[in-house]
XYZ file of C-alpha atoms in Angstrom:
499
model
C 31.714 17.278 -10.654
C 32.800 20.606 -11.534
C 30.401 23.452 -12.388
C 29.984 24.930 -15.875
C 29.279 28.362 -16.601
C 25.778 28.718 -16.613
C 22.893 31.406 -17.212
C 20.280 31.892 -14.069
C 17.047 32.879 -15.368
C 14.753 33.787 -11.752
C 11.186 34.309 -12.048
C 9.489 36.209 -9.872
C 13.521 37.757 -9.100
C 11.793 40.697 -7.155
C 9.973 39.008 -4.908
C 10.400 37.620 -1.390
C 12.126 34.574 -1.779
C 14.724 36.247 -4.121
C 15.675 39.126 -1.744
C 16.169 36.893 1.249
C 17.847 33.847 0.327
C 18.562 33.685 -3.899
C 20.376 36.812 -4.867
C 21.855 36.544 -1.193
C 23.227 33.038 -1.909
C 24.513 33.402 -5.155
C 26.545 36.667 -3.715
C 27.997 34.573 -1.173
C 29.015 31.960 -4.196
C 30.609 34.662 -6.197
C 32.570 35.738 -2.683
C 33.648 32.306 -2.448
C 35.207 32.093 -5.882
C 32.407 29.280 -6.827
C 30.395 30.866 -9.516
C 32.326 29.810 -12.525
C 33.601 32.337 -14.967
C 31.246 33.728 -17.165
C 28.330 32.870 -15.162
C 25.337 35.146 -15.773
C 22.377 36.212 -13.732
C 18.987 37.159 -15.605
C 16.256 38.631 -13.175
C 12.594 38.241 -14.833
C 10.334 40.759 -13.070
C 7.104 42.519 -13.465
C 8.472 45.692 -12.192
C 9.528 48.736 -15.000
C 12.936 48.786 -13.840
C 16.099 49.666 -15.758
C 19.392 48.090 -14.981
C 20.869 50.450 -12.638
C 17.639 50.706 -10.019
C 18.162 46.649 -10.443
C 21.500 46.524 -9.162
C 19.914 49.295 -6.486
C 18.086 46.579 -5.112
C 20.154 43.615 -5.258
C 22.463 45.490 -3.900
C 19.958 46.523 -1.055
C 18.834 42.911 -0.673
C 22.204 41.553 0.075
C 22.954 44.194 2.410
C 20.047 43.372 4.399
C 21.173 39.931 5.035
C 24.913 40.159 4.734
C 25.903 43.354 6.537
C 28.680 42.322 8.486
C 30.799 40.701 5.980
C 29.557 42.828 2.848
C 32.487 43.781 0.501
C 32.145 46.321 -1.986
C 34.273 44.875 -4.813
C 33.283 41.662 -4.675
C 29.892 42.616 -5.400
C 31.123 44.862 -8.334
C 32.003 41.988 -9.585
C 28.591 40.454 -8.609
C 27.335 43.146 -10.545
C 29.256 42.818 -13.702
C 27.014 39.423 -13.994
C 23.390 40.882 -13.258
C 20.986 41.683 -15.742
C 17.336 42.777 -15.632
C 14.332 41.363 -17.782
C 10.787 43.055 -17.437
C 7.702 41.368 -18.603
C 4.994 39.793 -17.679
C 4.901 36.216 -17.395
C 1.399 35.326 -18.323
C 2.251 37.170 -21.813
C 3.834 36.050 -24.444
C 5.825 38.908 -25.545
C 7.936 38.137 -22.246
C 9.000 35.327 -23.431
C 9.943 35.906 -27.555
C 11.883 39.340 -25.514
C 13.535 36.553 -22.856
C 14.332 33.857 -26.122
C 15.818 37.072 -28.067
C 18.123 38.392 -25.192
C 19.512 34.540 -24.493
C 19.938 33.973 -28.319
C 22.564 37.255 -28.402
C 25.963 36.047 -28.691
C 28.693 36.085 -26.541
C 26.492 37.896 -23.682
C 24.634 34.365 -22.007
C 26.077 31.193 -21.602
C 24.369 28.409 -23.104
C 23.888 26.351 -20.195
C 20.825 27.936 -18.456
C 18.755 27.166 -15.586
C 15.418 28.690 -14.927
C 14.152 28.924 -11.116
C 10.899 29.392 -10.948
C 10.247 31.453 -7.882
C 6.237 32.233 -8.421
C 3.434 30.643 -7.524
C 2.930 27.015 -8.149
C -0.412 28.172 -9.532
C 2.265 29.670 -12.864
C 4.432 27.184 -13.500
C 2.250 25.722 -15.986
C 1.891 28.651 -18.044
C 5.476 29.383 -17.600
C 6.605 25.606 -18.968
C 4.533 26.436 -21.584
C 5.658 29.809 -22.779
C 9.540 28.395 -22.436
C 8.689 25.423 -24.190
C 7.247 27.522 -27.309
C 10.093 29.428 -27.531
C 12.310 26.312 -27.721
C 14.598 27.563 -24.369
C 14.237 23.894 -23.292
C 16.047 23.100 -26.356
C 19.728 21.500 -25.247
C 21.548 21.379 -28.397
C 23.537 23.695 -27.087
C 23.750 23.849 -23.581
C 21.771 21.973 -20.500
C 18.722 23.220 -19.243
C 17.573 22.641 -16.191
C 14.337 23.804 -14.155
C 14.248 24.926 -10.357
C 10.750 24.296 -8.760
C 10.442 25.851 -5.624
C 7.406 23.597 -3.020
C 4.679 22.908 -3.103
C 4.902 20.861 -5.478
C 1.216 20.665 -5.733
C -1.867 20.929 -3.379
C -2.414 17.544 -2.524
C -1.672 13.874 -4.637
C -3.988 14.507 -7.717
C -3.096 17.618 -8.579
C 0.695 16.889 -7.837
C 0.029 14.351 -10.713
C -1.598 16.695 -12.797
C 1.159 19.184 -12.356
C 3.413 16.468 -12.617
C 2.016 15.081 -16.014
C 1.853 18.746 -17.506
C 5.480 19.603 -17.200
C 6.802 16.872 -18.369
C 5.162 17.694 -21.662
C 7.890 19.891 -21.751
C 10.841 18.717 -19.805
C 12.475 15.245 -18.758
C 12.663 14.004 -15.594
C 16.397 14.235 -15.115
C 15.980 18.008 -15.943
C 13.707 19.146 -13.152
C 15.281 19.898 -9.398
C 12.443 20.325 -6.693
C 13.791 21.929 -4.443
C 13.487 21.322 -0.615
C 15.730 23.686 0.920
C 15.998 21.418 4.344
C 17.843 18.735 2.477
C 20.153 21.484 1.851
C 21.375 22.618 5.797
C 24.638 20.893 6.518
C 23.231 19.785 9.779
C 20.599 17.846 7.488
C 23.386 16.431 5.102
C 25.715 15.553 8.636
C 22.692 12.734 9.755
C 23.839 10.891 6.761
C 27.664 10.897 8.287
C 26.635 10.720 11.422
C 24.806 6.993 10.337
C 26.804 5.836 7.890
C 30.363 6.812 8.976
C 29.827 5.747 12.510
C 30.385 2.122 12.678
C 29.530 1.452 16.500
C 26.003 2.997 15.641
C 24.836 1.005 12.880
C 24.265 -2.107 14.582
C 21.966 -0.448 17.116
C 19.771 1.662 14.218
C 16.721 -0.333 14.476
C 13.849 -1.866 16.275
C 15.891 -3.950 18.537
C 17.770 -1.024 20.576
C 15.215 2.282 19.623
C 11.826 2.549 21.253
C 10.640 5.820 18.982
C 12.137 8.765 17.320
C 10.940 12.196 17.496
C 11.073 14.613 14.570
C 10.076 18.096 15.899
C 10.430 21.886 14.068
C 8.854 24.461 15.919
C 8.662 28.151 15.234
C 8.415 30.950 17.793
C 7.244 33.366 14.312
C 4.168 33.762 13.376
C 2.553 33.670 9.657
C 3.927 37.149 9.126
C 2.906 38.390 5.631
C 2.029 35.302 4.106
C -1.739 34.913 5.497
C -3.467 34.450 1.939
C -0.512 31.171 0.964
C -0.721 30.219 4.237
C -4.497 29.552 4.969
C -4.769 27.446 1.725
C -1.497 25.140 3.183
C -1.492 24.822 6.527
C 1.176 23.130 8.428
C 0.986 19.555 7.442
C 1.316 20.809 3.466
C 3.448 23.655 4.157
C 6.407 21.679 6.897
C 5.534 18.282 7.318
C 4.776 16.483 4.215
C 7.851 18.139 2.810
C 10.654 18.993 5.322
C 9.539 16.504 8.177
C 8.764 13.302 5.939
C 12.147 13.893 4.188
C 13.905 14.255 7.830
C 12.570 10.676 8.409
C 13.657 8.927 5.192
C 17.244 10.059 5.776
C 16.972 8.493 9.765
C 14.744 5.478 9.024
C 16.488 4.545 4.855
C 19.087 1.542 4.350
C 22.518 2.631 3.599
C 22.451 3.035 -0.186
C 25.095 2.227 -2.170
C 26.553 5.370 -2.700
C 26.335 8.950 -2.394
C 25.331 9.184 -6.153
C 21.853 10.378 -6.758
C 19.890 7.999 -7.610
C 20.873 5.299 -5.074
C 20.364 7.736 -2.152
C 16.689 8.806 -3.972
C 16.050 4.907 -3.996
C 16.424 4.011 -0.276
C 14.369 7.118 0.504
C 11.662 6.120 -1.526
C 11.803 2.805 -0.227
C 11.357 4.346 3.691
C 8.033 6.641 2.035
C 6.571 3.250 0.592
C 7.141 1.354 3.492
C 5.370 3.676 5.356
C 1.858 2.230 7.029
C -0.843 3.707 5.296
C -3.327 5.619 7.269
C -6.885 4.424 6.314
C -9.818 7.620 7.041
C -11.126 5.906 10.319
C -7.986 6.070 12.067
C -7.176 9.752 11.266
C -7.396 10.855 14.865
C -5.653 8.053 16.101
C -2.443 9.024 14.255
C -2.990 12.868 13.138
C -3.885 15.941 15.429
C -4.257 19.740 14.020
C -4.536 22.724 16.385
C -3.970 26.641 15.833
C -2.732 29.044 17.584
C -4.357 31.926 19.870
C -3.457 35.004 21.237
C -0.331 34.759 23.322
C 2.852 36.070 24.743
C 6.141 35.587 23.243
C 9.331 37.104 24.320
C 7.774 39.133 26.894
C 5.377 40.578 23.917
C 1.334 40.191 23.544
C 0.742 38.161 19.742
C -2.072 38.218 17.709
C -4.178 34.708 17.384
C -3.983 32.995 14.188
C -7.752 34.540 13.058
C -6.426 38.376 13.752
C -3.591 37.746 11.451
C -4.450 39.711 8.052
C -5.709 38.070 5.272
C -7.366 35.064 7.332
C -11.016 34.147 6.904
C -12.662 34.917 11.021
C -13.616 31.060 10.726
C -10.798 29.709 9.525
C -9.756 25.889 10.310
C -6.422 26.053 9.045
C -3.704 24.426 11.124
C -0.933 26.272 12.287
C 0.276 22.772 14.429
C 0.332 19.056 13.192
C 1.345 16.258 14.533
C 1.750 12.705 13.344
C 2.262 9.218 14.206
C 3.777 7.018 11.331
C 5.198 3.399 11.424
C 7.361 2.004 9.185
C 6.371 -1.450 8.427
C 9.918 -3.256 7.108
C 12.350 -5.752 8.965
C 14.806 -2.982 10.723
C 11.772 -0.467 12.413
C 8.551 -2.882 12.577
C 6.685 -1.327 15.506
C 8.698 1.867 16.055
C 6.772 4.838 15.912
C 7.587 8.159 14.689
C 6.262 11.461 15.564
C 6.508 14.261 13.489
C 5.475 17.793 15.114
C 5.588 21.147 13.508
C 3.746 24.535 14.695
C 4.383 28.063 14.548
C 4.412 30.822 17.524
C 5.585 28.136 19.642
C 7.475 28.828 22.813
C 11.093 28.304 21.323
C 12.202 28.041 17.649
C 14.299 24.949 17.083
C 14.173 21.946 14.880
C 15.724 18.513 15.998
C 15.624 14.961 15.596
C 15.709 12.626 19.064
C 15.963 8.796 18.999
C 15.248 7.048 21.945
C 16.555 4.147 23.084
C 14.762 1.219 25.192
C 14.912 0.994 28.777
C 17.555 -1.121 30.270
C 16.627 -3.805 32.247
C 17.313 -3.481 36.140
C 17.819 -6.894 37.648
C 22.152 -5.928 38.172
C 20.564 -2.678 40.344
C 18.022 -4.587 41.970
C 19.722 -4.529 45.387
C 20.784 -0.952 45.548
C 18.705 2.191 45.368
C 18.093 2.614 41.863
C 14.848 2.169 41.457
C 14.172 3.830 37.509
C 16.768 4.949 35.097
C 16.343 6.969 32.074
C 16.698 5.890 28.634
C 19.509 6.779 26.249
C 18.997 9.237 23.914
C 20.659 10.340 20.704
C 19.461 14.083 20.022
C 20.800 15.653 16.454
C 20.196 19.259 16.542
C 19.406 21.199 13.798
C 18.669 24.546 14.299
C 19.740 27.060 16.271
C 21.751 24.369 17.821
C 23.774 22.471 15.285
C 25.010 19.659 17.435
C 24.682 15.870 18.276
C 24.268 14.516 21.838
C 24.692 11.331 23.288
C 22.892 11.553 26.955
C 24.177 8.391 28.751
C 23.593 7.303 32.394
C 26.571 7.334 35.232
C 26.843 6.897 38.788
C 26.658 10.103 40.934
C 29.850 10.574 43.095
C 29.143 9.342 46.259
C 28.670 6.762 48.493
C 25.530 5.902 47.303
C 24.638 3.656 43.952
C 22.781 7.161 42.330
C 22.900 7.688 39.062
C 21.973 10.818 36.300
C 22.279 11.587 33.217
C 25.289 12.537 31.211
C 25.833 14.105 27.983
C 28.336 13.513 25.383
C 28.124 16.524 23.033
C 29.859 17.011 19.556
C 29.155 20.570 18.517
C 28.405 20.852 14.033
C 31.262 23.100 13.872
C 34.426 25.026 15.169
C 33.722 28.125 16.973
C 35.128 29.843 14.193
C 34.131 28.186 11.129
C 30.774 29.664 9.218
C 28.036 27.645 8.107
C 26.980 28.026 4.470
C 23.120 28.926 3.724
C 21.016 26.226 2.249
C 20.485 27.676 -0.878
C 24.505 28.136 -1.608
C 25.063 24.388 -1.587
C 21.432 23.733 -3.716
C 22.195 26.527 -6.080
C 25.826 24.945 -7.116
C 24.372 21.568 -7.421
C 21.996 22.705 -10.010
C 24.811 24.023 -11.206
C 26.853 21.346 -10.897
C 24.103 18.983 -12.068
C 24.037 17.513 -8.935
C 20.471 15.883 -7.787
C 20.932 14.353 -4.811
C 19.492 16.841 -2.857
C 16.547 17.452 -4.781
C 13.349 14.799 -4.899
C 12.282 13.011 -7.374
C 8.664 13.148 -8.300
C 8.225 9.672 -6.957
C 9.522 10.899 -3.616
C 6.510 13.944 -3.921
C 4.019 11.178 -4.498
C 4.623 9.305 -1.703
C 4.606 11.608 0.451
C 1.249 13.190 -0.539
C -0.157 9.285 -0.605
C 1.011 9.808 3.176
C -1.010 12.924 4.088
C -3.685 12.875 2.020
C -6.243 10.577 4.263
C -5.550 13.219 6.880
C -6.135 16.223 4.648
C -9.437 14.883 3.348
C -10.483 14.265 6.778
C -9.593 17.548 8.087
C -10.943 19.273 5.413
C -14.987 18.111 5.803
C -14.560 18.226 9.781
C -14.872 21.987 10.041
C -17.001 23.223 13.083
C -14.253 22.835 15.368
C -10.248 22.912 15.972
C -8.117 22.886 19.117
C -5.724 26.000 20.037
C -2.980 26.414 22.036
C -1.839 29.957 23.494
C 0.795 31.152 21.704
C 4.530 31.515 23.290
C 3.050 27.370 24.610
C 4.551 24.444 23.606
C 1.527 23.612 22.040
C -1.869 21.691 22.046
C -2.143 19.088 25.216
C -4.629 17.486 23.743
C -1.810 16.253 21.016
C -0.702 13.394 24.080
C -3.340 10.828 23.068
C -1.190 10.399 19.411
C 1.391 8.620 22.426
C 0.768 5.825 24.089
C 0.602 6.500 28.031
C 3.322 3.797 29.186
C 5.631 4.973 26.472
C 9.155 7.129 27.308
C 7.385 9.247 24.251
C 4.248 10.522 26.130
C 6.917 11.750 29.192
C 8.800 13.112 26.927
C 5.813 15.011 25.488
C 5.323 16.723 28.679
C 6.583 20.421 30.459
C 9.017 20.043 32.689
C 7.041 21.327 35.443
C 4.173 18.266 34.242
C 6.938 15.775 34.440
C 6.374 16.114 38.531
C 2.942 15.200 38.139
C 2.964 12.292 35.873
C 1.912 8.698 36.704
């Protein structure tokens, strides 16, 4: 597919989102020669700015994040396409101003996307106001409507949401957008399956004892205290990012790499999915937050001294699950999704381990255990896949260890493109793959929702963990004792202690 020329219209274009990873991306498209001609940026803010203390601080926001390889015409050109709109979007007046500017010839493609970048709390009233002033209209040109997550606060009012906007728009013309799905390390577990034919045959309950889908953060909440204690971790990582990490490991090979068929098979992996009835929360959930700490040599605040959080606050800043997948290829393999912030390391990574092999050939020599395979795809900061396989020590003696068979993401010198430039052309391009379906966002919040309900009445206690820690302890019982999952839970320094 190639991509038209098309009109950008950002709300909430002065905000956070839009200085470190929108107008960033969309520079880097432009630098790549990918933005078609003709393309047009429209930047819907509350701020009184004119045009040329706009391009002031696009400008500024691009330097911040592409300093090194900034280039001066390029974004001249950049600039030629930028274009301011103040208003306020809970007025109307923004709006009849916004349908007036779009309507002038010859200055706006026809073709327009609109990405919302507010809070989920507007896009009602925003669907609304665009919907009165006909700019969902596509006589003319496609529109299509970028909604950033949450995509709700928990399954009813992700319905509600769900049933409001689609007053206004079809289905086919809304991208939710999960920047993870994005991350060419994401897209490669799809090659890495499916292009592999020696792997395949071993994807499945047979050959894998559990997989492990971890993304920890060595940040903390930073500025984002009042979003953050009304999501917590299991709204705001894992019943987004995490649950769609799974889908693409656990889902069947669809049959193809158009849209829809890759959106069925995940959807298929989300229903599948053992529900997780209110009694056995704690046997398959566990929450914790974090406390005052050290990380990187420096003393951190605890979760409750971050501004903007309530003293007794309960929110979670760490979640972990337990999940089965109850269909013929993963029957009985579990899956354990973690996510926490100011964590000891910040790295996000998907490990599949295989079962033990049996040791009758060794049972005359001196191995006495021998580790499991394990597959690990690395996904940030190291964008890699290992293989760790077991060989014989040189030597006299039958010793073995473990091996690993690495295949690094990329070239030393090739650069990896930024989420949000691959999602932002699709749009473009009209390209949904990478975006969910509202299905997919239902599922998923079928998933989590027991555990959220749970959580939320059980509120006179939560566990910590020090931050700069690998986290809660206490998170173990989710694995069963005997498993290669609860050793592989544990500190190296622990491992010399375990049964």
């Amino acid at each position: 597919m190639k991509a038209e020329p098309c009109t950008y219209v950002i709300f909430g274009a002065t905000g956070n989102l839009s200085r470190i990873k929108l107008m960033p991306a969309l520079y880097h498209l432009d630098a790549a020669n990918r933005l078609p001609e003709g393309t047009r940026i429209l930047a819907v803010g509350r701020r009184p700015w004119d045009q040329k203390k706009w391009l002031e601080e696009a400008r500024d926001m691009i330097l911040a994040k592409s300093k090194d390889d900034f280039d001066a015409a390029v974004f001249q050109r950049f600039s030629e396409r930028l274009h301011y709109h103040q208003g306020d979007i809970e007025q109307p007046q923004c709006y009849t101003q916004l349908a007036e500017l779009l309507n002038e010839k010859n200055n706006f493609p026809k073709n327009i996307a609109f990405y919302l970048s507010i809070s989920p709390s507007d896009f009602g009233i925003v669907m609304e106001m665009l919907s009165s002033q006909q700019l969902f209209d596509e006589e003319y040109g496609w529109r299509r409507v970028i909604i950033e997550k949450p995509f709700g606060y928990d399954l009813d009012s992700a319905q509600a949401l769900q049933k409001r906007i689609s007053h206004y728009l079809k289905e086919e013309q809304i991208y939710r957008i999960d920047h993870y799905l994005g991350k060419g390390t994401v897209q490669n577990v799809l090659v890495f399956r499916f292009a592999n034919v020696m792997l395949e045959p071993l994807w499945n309950r047979h050959y894998i004892d559990h997989i492990q889908i971890t993304h920890s953060e060595d940040i903390g909440i930073g500025t984002r205290g009042d979003y953050y204690n009304s999501a917590g971790a299991m709204r705001d990582m894992l019943q987004s990012h995490l649950l769609q990490l799974m889908t693409l490991v656990a889902m069947e090979p669809p049959a193809s790499m158009e849209a829809e068929s890759l959106r069925d098979e995940k959807v298929k992996v989300l229903k599948s999915i053992r529900p997780i009835p209110k009694e056995a929360v704690h046997a398959h959930a566990f929450r914790a937050q974090y406390s005052q700490g050290r990380i990187n040599g420096e003393n951190v605040k605890g979760y409750l001294q971050e501004d903007h959080i309530p003293a007794n606050s309960i929110t979670e800043t760490y979640a972990a699950l337990k999940l089965y997948v109850d269909n013929w290829r993963w029957r009985g393999v579990p899956f354990y999704l973690r996510t926490g912030k100011r964590m000891a390391k910040g790295q996000s990574a998907i490990s599949i381990c295989f079962r033990h092999p049996p040791l009758q050939f060794f049972r005359d020599t001196q191995i006495q255990c021998m580790n499991p395979n394990w597959v690990l795809l690395g996904i940030q900061p190291e964008e890699c896949i290992r293989i760790e396989m077991t060989v014989k020590e040189p030597g006299l003696a039958m010793r073995t260890r473990t091996s690993s068979l690495d295949a690094s993401f990329r070239q030393q010198d090739e650069k990896v493109t930024d989420a949000y430039e691959d999602l932002l052309l699709d749009v473009m391009e009209g390209d949904r793959s990478l975006f969910l379906r509202f299905d997919e966002v239902e599922h998923a919040w079928r998933i989590v929702d027991p555990i959220l309900q749970t959580w939320a009445i059980e509120r006179d206690h939560i566990a910590t963990y020090p931050a700069g820690s690998w986290g809660p302890t206490d998170c173990r019982r989710l694995f069963d004792k005997e498993s290669h999952a609860w050793r592989s839970s544990l500190t190296p320094e622990e491992c010399k202690y375990a049964e």
